[in-house]
PDB file of C-alpha atoms in Angstrom:
ATOM      1  CA  UNK A   1       0.000   0.000   0.000  1.00  0.00           C
ATOM      2  CA  UNK A   2       1.885   3.093  -1.192  1.00  0.00           C
ATOM      3  CA  UNK A   3       1.942   6.436   0.635  1.00  0.00           C
ATOM      4  CA  UNK A   4       0.685   5.042   3.929  1.00  0.00           C
ATOM      5  CA  UNK A   5       2.423   4.949   7.303  1.00  0.00           C
ATOM      6  CA  UNK A   6       1.167   3.365  10.535  1.00  0.00           C
ATOM      7  CA  UNK A   7       2.642   4.417  13.866  1.00  0.00           C
ATOM      8  CA  UNK A   8       1.959   2.916  17.278  1.00  0.00           C
ATOM      9  CA  UNK A   9       1.632   4.783  20.531  1.00  0.00           C
ATOM     10  CA  UNK A  10       2.769   3.058  23.718  1.00  0.00           C
ATOM     11  CA  UNK A  11      -0.725   2.146  25.010  1.00  0.00           C
ATOM     12  CA  UNK A  12      -1.295  -1.020  22.930  1.00  0.00           C
ATOM     13  CA  UNK A  13       1.659  -2.002  20.697  1.00  0.00           C
ATOM     14  CA  UNK A  14       0.356  -5.562  20.289  1.00  0.00           C
ATOM     15  CA  UNK A  15      -2.860  -4.387  18.595  1.00  0.00           C
ATOM     16  CA  UNK A  16      -0.903  -1.943  16.420  1.00  0.00           C
ATOM     17  CA  UNK A  17       1.374  -4.769  15.266  1.00  0.00           C
ATOM     18  CA  UNK A  18      -1.594  -7.001  14.422  1.00  0.00           C
ATOM     19  CA  UNK A  19      -3.175  -4.193  12.373  1.00  0.00           C
ATOM     20  CA  UNK A  20       0.083  -3.609  10.498  1.00  0.00           C
ATOM     21  CA  UNK A  21       0.519  -7.358   9.858  1.00  0.00           C
ATOM     22  CA  UNK A  22      -2.999  -7.623   8.411  1.00  0.00           C
ATOM     23  CA  UNK A  23      -2.231  -4.732   6.061  1.00  0.00           C
ATOM     24  CA  UNK A  24       1.128  -6.208   5.073  1.00  0.00           C
ATOM     25  CA  UNK A  25       2.971  -3.161   6.420  1.00  0.00           C
ATOM     26  CA  UNK A  26       5.697  -2.482   8.952  1.00  0.00           C
ATOM     27  CA  UNK A  27       5.068  -0.117  11.848  1.00  0.00           C
ATOM     28  CA  UNK A  28       6.721   3.265  11.406  1.00  0.00           C
ATOM     29  CA  UNK A  29       9.760   4.164  13.484  1.00  0.00           C
ATOM     30  CA  UNK A  30       8.867   6.267  16.500  1.00  0.00           C
ATOM     31  CA  UNK A  31      10.563   6.776  19.857  1.00  0.00           C
ATOM     32  CA  UNK A  32       8.514   7.873  22.860  1.00  0.00           C
ATOM     33  CA  UNK A  33      10.178   8.714  26.151  1.00  0.00           C
ATOM     34  CA  UNK A  34       9.821  10.892  29.210  1.00  0.00           C
ATOM     35  CA  UNK A  35      12.140  13.569  30.490  1.00  0.00           C
ATOM     36  CA  UNK A  36      13.069  13.511  34.169  1.00  0.00           C
ATOM     37  CA  UNK A  37      10.261  15.996  34.905  1.00  0.00           C
ATOM     38  CA  UNK A  38       7.779  13.524  33.284  1.00  0.00           C
ATOM     39  CA  UNK A  39       7.198  15.581  30.117  1.00  0.00           C
ATOM     40  CA  UNK A  40       6.466  13.358  27.121  1.00  0.00           C
ATOM     41  CA  UNK A  41       8.895  13.439  24.197  1.00  0.00           C
ATOM     42  CA  UNK A  42       8.095  11.915  20.791  1.00  0.00           C
ATOM     43  CA  UNK A  43      10.544  11.497  17.909  1.00  0.00           C
ATOM     44  CA  UNK A  44       9.202  10.336  14.526  1.00  0.00           C
ATOM     45  CA  UNK A  45      12.055   8.316  13.035  1.00  0.00           C
ATOM     46  CA  UNK A  46      11.221   8.536   9.318  1.00  0.00           C
ATOM     47  CA  UNK A  47       9.844  10.953   6.746  1.00  0.00           C
ATOM     48  CA  UNK A  48       6.058  11.379   6.600  1.00  0.00           C
ATOM     49  CA  UNK A  49       6.009  14.152   3.975  1.00  0.00           C
ATOM     50  CA  UNK A  50       2.990  13.659   1.717  1.00  0.00           C
ATOM     51  CA  UNK A  51       2.051  10.396   3.457  1.00  0.00           C
ATOM     52  CA  UNK A  52      -1.333   9.151   4.685  1.00  0.00           C
ATOM     53  CA  UNK A  53      -0.518   8.649   8.382  1.00  0.00           C
ATOM     54  CA  UNK A  54      -2.429   6.466  10.874  1.00  0.00           C
ATOM     55  CA  UNK A  55      -1.567   6.629  14.580  1.00  0.00           C
ATOM     56  CA  UNK A  56      -2.923   3.809  16.770  1.00  0.00           C
ATOM     57  CA  UNK A  57      -3.376   4.747  20.434  1.00  0.00           C
ATOM     58  CA  UNK A  58      -6.085   3.397  22.749  1.00  0.00           C
ATOM     59  CA  UNK A  59      -7.530   5.237  25.748  1.00  0.00           C
ATOM     60  CA  UNK A  60      -6.299   2.825  28.408  1.00  0.00           C
ATOM     61  CA  UNK A  61      -3.545   2.321  30.953  1.00  0.00           C
ATOM     62  CA  UNK A  62      -2.036   5.675  31.908  1.00  0.00           C
ATOM     63  CA  UNK A  63      -4.842   7.459  30.086  1.00  0.00           C
ATOM     64  CA  UNK A  64      -3.683  11.043  30.517  1.00  0.00           C
ATOM     65  CA  UNK A  65      -0.097  10.270  29.504  1.00  0.00           C
ATOM     66  CA  UNK A  66      -1.250   8.219  26.515  1.00  0.00           C
ATOM     67  CA  UNK A  67      -3.663  10.943  25.386  1.00  0.00           C
ATOM     68  CA  UNK A  68      -0.888  13.550  25.583  1.00  0.00           C
ATOM     69  CA  UNK A  69       1.437  11.225  23.674  1.00  0.00           C
ATOM     70  CA  UNK A  70      -1.195  10.821  20.928  1.00  0.00           C
ATOM     71  CA  UNK A  71      -1.665  14.589  20.647  1.00  0.00           C
ATOM     72  CA  UNK A  72       2.090  15.154  20.344  1.00  0.00           C
ATOM     73  CA  UNK A  73       2.420  12.386  17.718  1.00  0.00           C
ATOM     74  CA  UNK A  74      -0.425  13.893  15.671  1.00  0.00           C
ATOM     75  CA  UNK A  75       1.137  17.330  15.842  1.00  0.00           C
ATOM     76  CA  UNK A  76       4.625  16.027  15.025  1.00  0.00           C
ATOM     77  CA  UNK A  77       3.315  14.322  11.870  1.00  0.00           C
ATOM     78  CA  UNK A  78       1.188  17.312  10.878  1.00  0.00           C
ATOM     79  CA  UNK A  79       4.023  19.843  11.043  1.00  0.00           C
ATOM     80  CA  UNK A  80       6.257  17.334   9.208  1.00  0.00           C
ATOM     81  CA  UNK A  81       3.952  17.810   6.174  1.00  0.00           C
ATOM     82  CA  UNK A  82       1.897  14.583   6.336  1.00  0.00           C
ATOM     83  CA  UNK A  83      -0.931  14.847   3.795  1.00  0.00           C
ATOM     84  CA  UNK A  84      -3.497  13.417   6.244  1.00  0.00           C
ATOM     85  CA  UNK A  85      -3.285  12.284   9.869  1.00  0.00           C
ATOM     86  CA  UNK A  86      -5.855   9.786  11.174  1.00  0.00           C
ATOM     87  CA  UNK A  87      -6.061   8.940  14.869  1.00  0.00           C
ATOM     88  CA  UNK A  88      -7.105   5.315  15.374  1.00  0.00           C
ATOM     89  CA  UNK A  89      -8.479   5.252  18.922  1.00  0.00           C
ATOM     90  CA  UNK A  90     -10.007   1.800  19.635  1.00  0.00           C
ATOM     91  CA  UNK A  91     -11.209   2.896  23.092  1.00  0.00           C
ATOM     92  CA  UNK A  92     -12.036   6.611  23.194  1.00  0.00           C
ATOM     93  CA  UNK A  93     -10.795   8.285  26.416  1.00  0.00           C
ATOM     94  CA  UNK A  94     -13.215  10.212  28.644  1.00  0.00           C
ATOM     95  CA  UNK A  95     -16.172   8.850  26.621  1.00  0.00           C
ATOM     96  CA  UNK A  96     -18.349   8.512  29.742  1.00  0.00           C
ATOM     97  CA  UNK A  97     -18.114  12.252  30.410  1.00  0.00           C
ATOM     98  CA  UNK A  98     -20.287  13.057  27.405  1.00  0.00           C
ATOM     99  CA  UNK A  99     -22.985  15.290  28.897  1.00  0.00           C
ATOM    100  CA  UNK A 100     -23.628  17.842  31.613  1.00  0.00           C
ATOM    101  CA  UNK A 101     -25.566  15.575  33.980  1.00  0.00           C
ATOM    102  CA  UNK A 102     -25.301  17.818  37.025  1.00  0.00           C
ATOM    103  CA  UNK A 103     -24.425  21.404  37.879  1.00  0.00           C
ATOM    104  CA  UNK A 104     -20.865  22.442  37.030  1.00  0.00           C
ATOM    105  CA  UNK A 105     -20.032  19.043  35.482  1.00  0.00           C
ATOM    106  CA  UNK A 106     -17.535  19.176  32.592  1.00  0.00           C
ATOM    107  CA  UNK A 107     -18.180  17.633  29.174  1.00  0.00           C
ATOM    108  CA  UNK A 108     -14.698  16.148  28.993  1.00  0.00           C
ATOM    109  CA  UNK A 109     -15.324  14.088  25.846  1.00  0.00           C
ATOM    110  CA  UNK A 110     -15.932  17.367  23.978  1.00  0.00           C
ATOM    111  CA  UNK A 111     -12.681  18.757  25.392  1.00  0.00           C
ATOM    112  CA  UNK A 112     -10.796  15.681  24.118  1.00  0.00           C
ATOM    113  CA  UNK A 113     -12.429  16.146  20.697  1.00  0.00           C
ATOM    114  CA  UNK A 114     -11.253  19.765  20.611  1.00  0.00           C
ATOM    115  CA  UNK A 115      -7.728  18.767  21.631  1.00  0.00           C
ATOM    116  CA  UNK A 116      -7.484  16.143  18.867  1.00  0.00           C
ATOM    117  CA  UNK A 117      -8.694  18.633  16.265  1.00  0.00           C
ATOM    118  CA  UNK A 118      -6.335  21.401  17.415  1.00  0.00           C
ATOM    119  CA  UNK A 119      -3.407  18.939  17.448  1.00  0.00           C
ATOM    120  CA  UNK A 120      -4.018  18.433  13.722  1.00  0.00           C
ATOM    121  CA  UNK A 121      -6.062  15.233  13.343  1.00  0.00           C
ATOM    122  CA  UNK A 122      -7.941  15.108  10.015  1.00  0.00           C
ATOM    123  CA  UNK A 123      -9.970  11.961  10.736  1.00  0.00           C
ATOM    124  CA  UNK A 124     -10.859   9.746  13.712  1.00  0.00           C
ATOM    125  CA  UNK A 125     -11.443   5.981  13.679  1.00  0.00           C
ATOM    126  CA  UNK A 126     -12.812   4.563  16.931  1.00  0.00           C
ATOM    127  CA  UNK A 127     -14.972   1.677  18.151  1.00  0.00           C
ATOM    128  CA  UNK A 128     -18.238   1.457  20.078  1.00  0.00           C
ATOM    129  CA  UNK A 129     -18.358   4.977  21.473  1.00  0.00           C
ATOM    130  CA  UNK A 130     -20.101   5.095  24.835  1.00  0.00           C
ATOM    131  CA  UNK A 131     -22.437   7.704  23.360  1.00  0.00           C
ATOM    132  CA  UNK A 132     -22.915   8.217  19.623  1.00  0.00           C
ATOM    133  CA  UNK A 133     -23.304  11.984  20.040  1.00  0.00           C
ATOM    134  CA  UNK A 134     -19.541  12.200  20.649  1.00  0.00           C
ATOM    135  CA  UNK A 135     -19.227  12.049  16.851  1.00  0.00           C
ATOM    136  CA  UNK A 136     -20.971  15.431  16.804  1.00  0.00           C
ATOM    137  CA  UNK A 137     -18.311  16.931  19.075  1.00  0.00           C
ATOM    138  CA  UNK A 138     -15.940  16.900  16.076  1.00  0.00           C
ATOM    139  CA  UNK A 139     -15.893  19.041  12.927  1.00  0.00           C
ATOM    140  CA  UNK A 140     -13.785  16.364  11.194  1.00  0.00           C
ATOM    141  CA  UNK A 141     -14.952  12.923   9.960  1.00  0.00           C
ATOM    142  CA  UNK A 142     -15.423  10.269  12.660  1.00  0.00           C
ATOM    143  CA  UNK A 143     -15.908   6.575  11.865  1.00  0.00           C
ATOM    144  CA  UNK A 144     -17.468   4.826  14.859  1.00  0.00           C
ATOM    145  CA  UNK A 145     -16.999   1.119  14.133  1.00  0.00           C
ATOM    146  CA  UNK A 146     -18.978  -1.616  15.886  1.00  0.00           C
ATOM    147  CA  UNK A 147     -17.714  -4.821  17.463  1.00  0.00           C
ATOM    148  CA  UNK A 148     -21.190  -6.299  16.830  1.00  0.00           C
ATOM    149  CA  UNK A 149     -20.248  -8.467  13.779  1.00  0.00           C
ATOM    150  CA  UNK A 150     -17.347 -10.036  15.711  1.00  0.00           C
ATOM    151  CA  UNK A 151     -19.602 -10.529  18.760  1.00  0.00           C
ATOM    152  CA  UNK A 152     -22.267 -12.296  16.678  1.00  0.00           C
ATOM    153  CA  UNK A 153     -19.609 -14.573  15.183  1.00  0.00           C
ATOM    154  CA  UNK A 154     -18.285 -15.451  18.664  1.00  0.00           C
ATOM    155  CA  UNK A 155     -21.761 -16.219  20.033  1.00  0.00           C
ATOM    156  CA  UNK A 156     -22.600 -18.569  17.145  1.00  0.00           C
ATOM    157  CA  UNK A 157     -19.255 -20.363  17.366  1.00  0.00           C
ATOM    158  CA  UNK A 158     -18.940 -20.688  21.154  1.00  0.00           C
ATOM    159  CA  UNK A 159     -22.422 -20.906  22.686  1.00  0.00           C
ATOM    160  CA  UNK A 160     -24.179 -24.086  21.584  1.00  0.00           C
ATOM    161  CA  UNK A 161     -27.552 -23.005  22.999  1.00  0.00           C
ATOM    162  CA  UNK A 162     -27.471 -19.541  21.378  1.00  0.00           C
ATOM    163  CA  UNK A 163     -30.868 -20.091  19.686  1.00  0.00           C
ATOM    164  CA  UNK A 164     -32.411 -20.393  23.161  1.00  0.00           C
ATOM    165  CA  UNK A 165     -30.804 -17.326  24.674  1.00  0.00           C
ATOM    166  CA  UNK A 166     -31.865 -13.882  25.815  1.00  0.00           C
ATOM    167  CA  UNK A 167     -29.664 -10.887  25.115  1.00  0.00           C
ATOM    168  CA  UNK A 168     -29.656  -8.659  28.190  1.00  0.00           C
ATOM    169  CA  UNK A 169     -28.657  -5.028  28.600  1.00  0.00           C
ATOM    170  CA  UNK A 170     -27.375  -4.210  32.099  1.00  0.00           C
ATOM    171  CA  UNK A 171     -28.851  -0.707  31.768  1.00  0.00           C
ATOM    172  CA  UNK A 172     -31.406   1.207  29.719  1.00  0.00           C
ATOM    173  CA  UNK A 173     -28.676   3.122  27.855  1.00  0.00           C
ATOM    174  CA  UNK A 174     -27.231  -0.043  26.319  1.00  0.00           C
ATOM    175  CA  UNK A 175     -30.625  -1.066  24.940  1.00  0.00           C
ATOM    176  CA  UNK A 176     -30.757   1.888  22.553  1.00  0.00           C
ATOM    177  CA  UNK A 177     -27.042   2.256  21.846  1.00  0.00           C
ATOM    178  CA  UNK A 178     -26.094   1.735  18.190  1.00  0.00           C
ATOM    179  CA  UNK A 179     -24.683  -1.760  17.738  1.00  0.00           C
ATOM    180  CA  UNK A 180     -26.149  -2.617  21.145  1.00  0.00           C
ATOM    181  CA  UNK A 181     -28.493  -5.153  22.683  1.00  0.00           C
ATOM    182  CA  UNK A 182     -31.586  -4.752  20.504  1.00  0.00           C
ATOM    183  CA  UNK A 183     -29.498  -4.858  17.327  1.00  0.00           C
ATOM    184  CA  UNK A 184     -27.732  -8.076  18.390  1.00  0.00           C
ATOM    185  CA  UNK A 185     -31.030  -9.665  19.504  1.00  0.00           C
ATOM    186  CA  UNK A 186     -32.612  -8.804  16.142  1.00  0.00           C
ATOM    187  CA  UNK A 187     -29.684 -10.243  14.189  1.00  0.00           C
ATOM    188  CA  UNK A 188     -29.835 -13.493  16.202  1.00  0.00           C
ATOM    189  CA  UNK A 189     -33.657 -13.501  16.127  1.00  0.00           C
ATOM    190  CA  UNK A 190     -33.875 -14.004  19.922  1.00  0.00           C
ATOM    191  CA  UNK A 191     -35.537 -12.141  22.790  1.00  0.00           C
ATOM    192  CA  UNK A 192     -33.931  -9.304  24.697  1.00  0.00           C
ATOM    193  CA  UNK A 193     -34.322  -8.006  28.245  1.00  0.00           C
ATOM    194  CA  UNK A 194     -32.911  -5.116  30.202  1.00  0.00           C
ATOM    195  CA  UNK A 195     -32.027  -4.351  33.777  1.00  0.00           C
ATOM    196  CA  UNK A 196     -33.079  -1.039  35.243  1.00  0.00           C
ATOM    197  CA  UNK A 197     -30.556   0.145  37.789  1.00  0.00           C
ATOM    198  CA  UNK A 198     -30.672   2.933  40.319  1.00  0.00           C
ATOM    199  CA  UNK A 199     -27.362   4.459  41.422  1.00  0.00           C
ATOM    200  CA  UNK A 200     -26.715   6.280  44.677  1.00  0.00           C
ATOM    201  CA  UNK A 201     -23.357   7.477  43.310  1.00  0.00           C
ATOM    202  CA  UNK A 202     -20.977   6.705  40.443  1.00  0.00           C
ATOM    203  CA  UNK A 203     -19.716   3.082  40.272  1.00  0.00           C
ATOM    204  CA  UNK A 204     -22.211   1.977  42.967  1.00  0.00           C
ATOM    205  CA  UNK A 205     -25.529   0.385  42.085  1.00  0.00           C
ATOM    206  CA  UNK A 206     -28.301   0.553  44.680  1.00  0.00           C
ATOM    207  CA  UNK A 207     -31.144  -1.524  43.182  1.00  0.00           C
ATOM    208  CA  UNK A 208     -31.787  -3.586  40.039  1.00  0.00           C
ATOM    209  CA  UNK A 209     -35.053  -4.584  38.332  1.00  0.00           C
ATOM    210  CA  UNK A 210     -35.139  -7.137  35.499  1.00  0.00           C
ATOM    211  CA  UNK A 211     -37.515  -6.315  32.621  1.00  0.00           C
ATOM    212  CA  UNK A 212     -37.954  -9.450  30.492  1.00  0.00           C
ATOM    213  CA  UNK A 213     -37.818 -13.244  30.802  1.00  0.00           C
ATOM    214  CA  UNK A 214     -34.657 -15.353  31.179  1.00  0.00           C
ATOM    215  CA  UNK A 215     -36.104 -18.427  32.919  1.00  0.00           C
ATOM    216  CA  UNK A 216     -34.529 -21.684  31.630  1.00  0.00           C
ATOM    217  CA  UNK A 217     -32.486 -19.754  29.055  1.00  0.00           C
ATOM    218  CA  UNK A 218     -28.897 -18.741  28.493  1.00  0.00           C
ATOM    219  CA  UNK A 219     -28.530 -15.053  29.375  1.00  0.00           C
ATOM    220  CA  UNK A 220     -25.941 -13.016  27.480  1.00  0.00           C
ATOM    221  CA  UNK A 221     -25.158  -9.635  29.031  1.00  0.00           C
ATOM    222  CA  UNK A 222     -23.953  -7.155  26.399  1.00  0.00           C
ATOM    223  CA  UNK A 223     -22.442  -3.740  27.148  1.00  0.00           C
ATOM    224  CA  UNK A 224     -19.939  -1.370  25.584  1.00  0.00           C
ATOM    225  CA  UNK A 225     -17.600  -1.301  28.588  1.00  0.00           C
ATOM    226  CA  UNK A 226     -17.050  -2.555  32.114  1.00  0.00           C
ATOM    227  CA  UNK A 227     -14.836  -0.741  34.597  1.00  0.00           C
ATOM    228  CA  UNK A 228     -15.115  -1.933  38.211  1.00  0.00           C
ATOM    229  CA  UNK A 229     -17.668  -4.586  37.099  1.00  0.00           C
ATOM    230  CA  UNK A 230     -20.088  -3.927  39.961  1.00  0.00           C
ATOM    231  CA  UNK A 231     -22.982  -3.526  37.527  1.00  0.00           C
ATOM    232  CA  UNK A 232     -22.438  -6.679  35.460  1.00  0.00           C
ATOM    233  CA  UNK A 233     -21.698  -8.838  38.521  1.00  0.00           C
ATOM    234  CA  UNK A 234     -24.892  -7.638  40.250  1.00  0.00           C
ATOM    235  CA  UNK A 235     -26.721  -8.235  36.960  1.00  0.00           C
ATOM    236  CA  UNK A 236     -25.365 -11.799  36.756  1.00  0.00           C
ATOM    237  CA  UNK A 237     -26.690 -12.548  40.250  1.00  0.00           C
ATOM    238  CA  UNK A 238     -30.055 -11.070  39.282  1.00  0.00           C
ATOM    239  CA  UNK A 239     -30.245 -13.226  36.132  1.00  0.00           C
ATOM    240  CA  UNK A 240     -29.349 -16.438  37.988  1.00  0.00           C
ATOM    241  CA  UNK A 241     -31.997 -15.710  40.643  1.00  0.00           C
ATOM    242  CA  UNK A 242     -34.493 -15.122  37.778  1.00  0.00           C
ATOM    243  CA  UNK A 243     -33.852 -18.647  36.462  1.00  0.00           C
ATOM    244  CA  UNK A 244     -31.125 -18.256  33.813  1.00  0.00           C
ATOM    245  CA  UNK A 245     -29.259 -21.530  33.173  1.00  0.00           C
ATOM    246  CA  UNK A 246     -25.971 -19.841  32.204  1.00  0.00           C
ATOM    247  CA  UNK A 247     -24.752 -16.254  32.164  1.00  0.00           C
ATOM    248  CA  UNK A 248     -22.198 -14.801  29.763  1.00  0.00           C
ATOM    249  CA  UNK A 249     -20.975 -11.198  29.557  1.00  0.00           C
ATOM    250  CA  UNK A 250     -19.766  -9.710  26.266  1.00  0.00           C
ATOM    251  CA  UNK A 251     -18.100  -6.299  26.431  1.00  0.00           C
ATOM    252  CA  UNK A 252     -16.300  -4.203  23.828  1.00  0.00           C
ATOM    253  CA  UNK A 253     -13.956  -2.425  26.247  1.00  0.00           C
ATOM    254  CA  UNK A 254     -12.787  -4.397  29.275  1.00  0.00           C
ATOM    255  CA  UNK A 255     -11.269  -1.709  31.513  1.00  0.00           C
ATOM    256  CA  UNK A 256     -11.305  -3.923  34.644  1.00  0.00           C
ATOM    257  CA  UNK A 257      -9.981  -1.468  37.236  1.00  0.00           C
ATOM    258  CA  UNK A 258     -10.015  -1.708  41.023  1.00  0.00           C
ATOM    259  CA  UNK A 259     -11.829  -4.805  42.356  1.00  0.00           C
ATOM    260  CA  UNK A 260     -13.054  -5.901  38.893  1.00  0.00           C
ATOM    261  CA  UNK A 261     -11.040  -9.134  38.599  1.00  0.00           C
ATOM    262  CA  UNK A 262     -11.933 -10.421  42.077  1.00  0.00           C
ATOM    263  CA  UNK A 263     -15.600  -9.621  41.404  1.00  0.00           C
ATOM    264  CA  UNK A 264     -15.568 -11.542  38.110  1.00  0.00           C
ATOM    265  CA  UNK A 265     -13.837 -14.529  39.734  1.00  0.00           C
ATOM    266  CA  UNK A 266     -16.565 -14.778  42.381  1.00  0.00           C
ATOM    267  CA  UNK A 267     -19.513 -14.002  40.056  1.00  0.00           C
ATOM    268  CA  UNK A 268     -21.833 -16.420  38.248  1.00  0.00           C
ATOM    269  CA  UNK A 269     -20.268 -16.136  34.786  1.00  0.00           C
ATOM    270  CA  UNK A 270     -19.487 -18.927  32.359  1.00  0.00           C
ATOM    271  CA  UNK A 271     -17.233 -16.466  30.546  1.00  0.00           C
ATOM    272  CA  UNK A 272     -16.576 -12.737  30.316  1.00  0.00           C
ATOM    273  CA  UNK A 273     -15.740 -11.957  26.711  1.00  0.00           C
ATOM    274  CA  UNK A 274     -13.994  -8.718  25.727  1.00  0.00           C
ATOM    275  CA  UNK A 275     -12.355  -7.372  22.585  1.00  0.00           C
ATOM    276  CA  UNK A 276      -8.701  -6.397  22.466  1.00  0.00           C
ATOM    277  CA  UNK A 277      -9.308  -2.638  22.196  1.00  0.00           C
ATOM    278  CA  UNK A 278      -7.557  -2.667  25.591  1.00  0.00           C
ATOM    279  CA  UNK A 279      -4.648  -5.038  26.448  1.00  0.00           C
ATOM    280  CA  UNK A 280      -5.884  -8.007  28.495  1.00  0.00           C
ATOM    281  CA  UNK A 281      -2.783 -10.181  28.919  1.00  0.00           C
ATOM    282  CA  UNK A 282      -2.245  -9.302  32.591  1.00  0.00           C
ATOM    283  CA  UNK A 283      -5.952  -9.655  33.413  1.00  0.00           C
ATOM    284  CA  UNK A 284      -6.167 -13.128  31.852  1.00  0.00           C
ATOM    285  CA  UNK A 285      -3.361 -14.335  34.135  1.00  0.00           C
ATOM    286  CA  UNK A 286      -5.538 -13.585  37.182  1.00  0.00           C
ATOM    287  CA  UNK A 287      -8.932 -14.611  35.779  1.00  0.00           C
ATOM    288  CA  UNK A 288      -9.552 -17.667  33.606  1.00  0.00           C
ATOM    289  CA  UNK A 289     -13.113 -16.544  32.826  1.00  0.00           C
ATOM    290  CA  UNK A 290     -11.882 -13.737  30.556  1.00  0.00           C
ATOM    291  CA  UNK A 291     -11.800 -14.528  26.834  1.00  0.00           C
ATOM    292  CA  UNK A 292     -10.689 -12.124  24.093  1.00  0.00           C
ATOM    293  CA  UNK A 293     -12.088 -11.405  20.623  1.00  0.00           C
ATOM    294  CA  UNK A 294      -9.514  -9.992  18.210  1.00  0.00           C
ATOM    295  CA  UNK A 295     -10.883  -6.928  16.378  1.00  0.00           C
ATOM    296  CA  UNK A 296      -7.633  -5.994  14.596  1.00  0.00           C
ATOM    297  CA  UNK A 297      -9.120  -7.163  11.284  1.00  0.00           C
ATOM    298  CA  UNK A 298     -11.974  -4.633  11.592  1.00  0.00           C
ATOM    299  CA  UNK A 299      -9.619  -1.737  12.308  1.00  0.00           C
ATOM    300  CA  UNK A 300      -7.191  -2.849   9.581  1.00  0.00           C
ATOM    301  CA  UNK A 301      -9.980  -3.040   7.006  1.00  0.00           C
ATOM    302  CA  UNK A 302     -11.252   0.400   8.079  1.00  0.00           C
ATOM    303  CA  UNK A 303      -7.757   1.803   7.518  1.00  0.00           C
ATOM    304  CA  UNK A 304      -7.471   0.104   4.120  1.00  0.00           C
ATOM    305  CA  UNK A 305     -10.876   1.389   2.991  1.00  0.00           C
ATOM    306  CA  UNK A 306     -10.196   4.899   4.284  1.00  0.00           C
ATOM    307  CA  UNK A 307      -6.830   4.999   2.496  1.00  0.00           C
ATOM    308  CA  UNK A 308      -8.454   3.832  -0.771  1.00  0.00           C
ATOM    309  CA  UNK A 309     -11.354   6.279  -0.462  1.00  0.00           C
ATOM    310  CA  UNK A 310     -13.947   3.527   0.059  1.00  0.00           C
ATOM    311  CA  UNK A 311     -16.915   3.429   2.447  1.00  0.00           C
ATOM    312  CA  UNK A 312     -16.468   1.704   5.820  1.00  0.00           C
ATOM    313  CA  UNK A 313     -20.210   1.034   6.249  1.00  0.00           C
ATOM    314  CA  UNK A 314     -19.622  -2.567   5.075  1.00  0.00           C
ATOM    315  CA  UNK A 315     -17.908  -3.185   8.429  1.00  0.00           C
ATOM    316  CA  UNK A 316     -21.102  -2.426  10.361  1.00  0.00           C
ATOM    317  CA  UNK A 317     -22.493  -5.825   9.385  1.00  0.00           C
ATOM    318  CA  UNK A 318     -19.531  -7.985   8.267  1.00  0.00           C
ATOM    319  CA  UNK A 319     -16.368  -9.342   9.833  1.00  0.00           C
ATOM    320  CA  UNK A 320     -13.524  -9.044   7.280  1.00  0.00           C
ATOM    321  CA  UNK A 321     -11.453 -12.189   6.780  1.00  0.00           C
TER     322      UNK A 321
END
C-alpha cells in the first residue's frame, strides 16, 4: 500500500502490530520517552512528507499520559507535512463524560475532541463509542466502528444453545445504543431483556429490576464497557436468581480497574468476553473466565478502505477475513 504509514503509541503495541501485519505493512519508526520531569517526548524516526498517516493509540492504561502522547504524535506528523493524519483510537478516552448531567459538570469528551482537532487530526477511527453523540463533538470525519459483527460470530461459534438465549442489557442506555443489545437480539432472532438500575453514586448500584424473561435460558449480558464490574456482577446474580441456566458477559472495552477481577472470579459467569481494544494479557493471568475477541481485522480493514477512499459502512455488518 503506497503512501501510507502506521505508527503505534505506547498504550497497545500488540494491537498496532496485528493491524500492520494484516495490512502487510511495517510499523513506522517512533521513539517515545519521558524527560526527568515527566514531560512526554516523541521522535518520529522517518519521513512522513505527503504520506497518509495512521496513529494507533487506545484510551487505556495511563490514560492522561497516553492521550498527551497521541496529541504530540499527531502534531509532530502534521508539522512534518503529512498529507493526512488519522487517529485510530479503539477505546475513546473520557467517553463517559459526554454530557452535563449535574451542575458544574464538565463535558470532557468534547474537550478531548477539541484537543485532537487542534493537534491536527484530520480523521478519527474509533470503536463502540459510549455515546454516539460524541461524533458530533468533532468538525472532522469520525468513523465509529462496531464490534457487533465479531460478537455475533463469537456467540454462534462458542455458545451451543445460542438459539435459546436472551440478550440482556445491564442498563437502559445499552438497549438503545447503536450496535447494542436490541441490534444483536434482532440479528440473532432471539428475545432481549434489560435491567433497570438505580445508582446512589458513580460506580455503585443501589437496586436492580429485570424487565424481560430469562427463565430456563442462556442469558448473554452485552455492554460497551465494564470498569469496576459492579454492575455486570450484580446483573449476573439477578439473572441467575431469575432462572437463567448460564450467564455470559460480552463487552467491547474491558477496563477492569479496582476490584473488577476479584468480582468476576466470584460471580456467576461462564465467561466474560472482551475485545482487544484494551490489552488483556495481565488480566487473563488472574482470571480464567476472561476470553478475548480480536478486532484488529476490523480496524485494519477500516484503515485500508479509508486509504483507498472507500466506504467503511460494510464493516457495520460484516467481519472481514
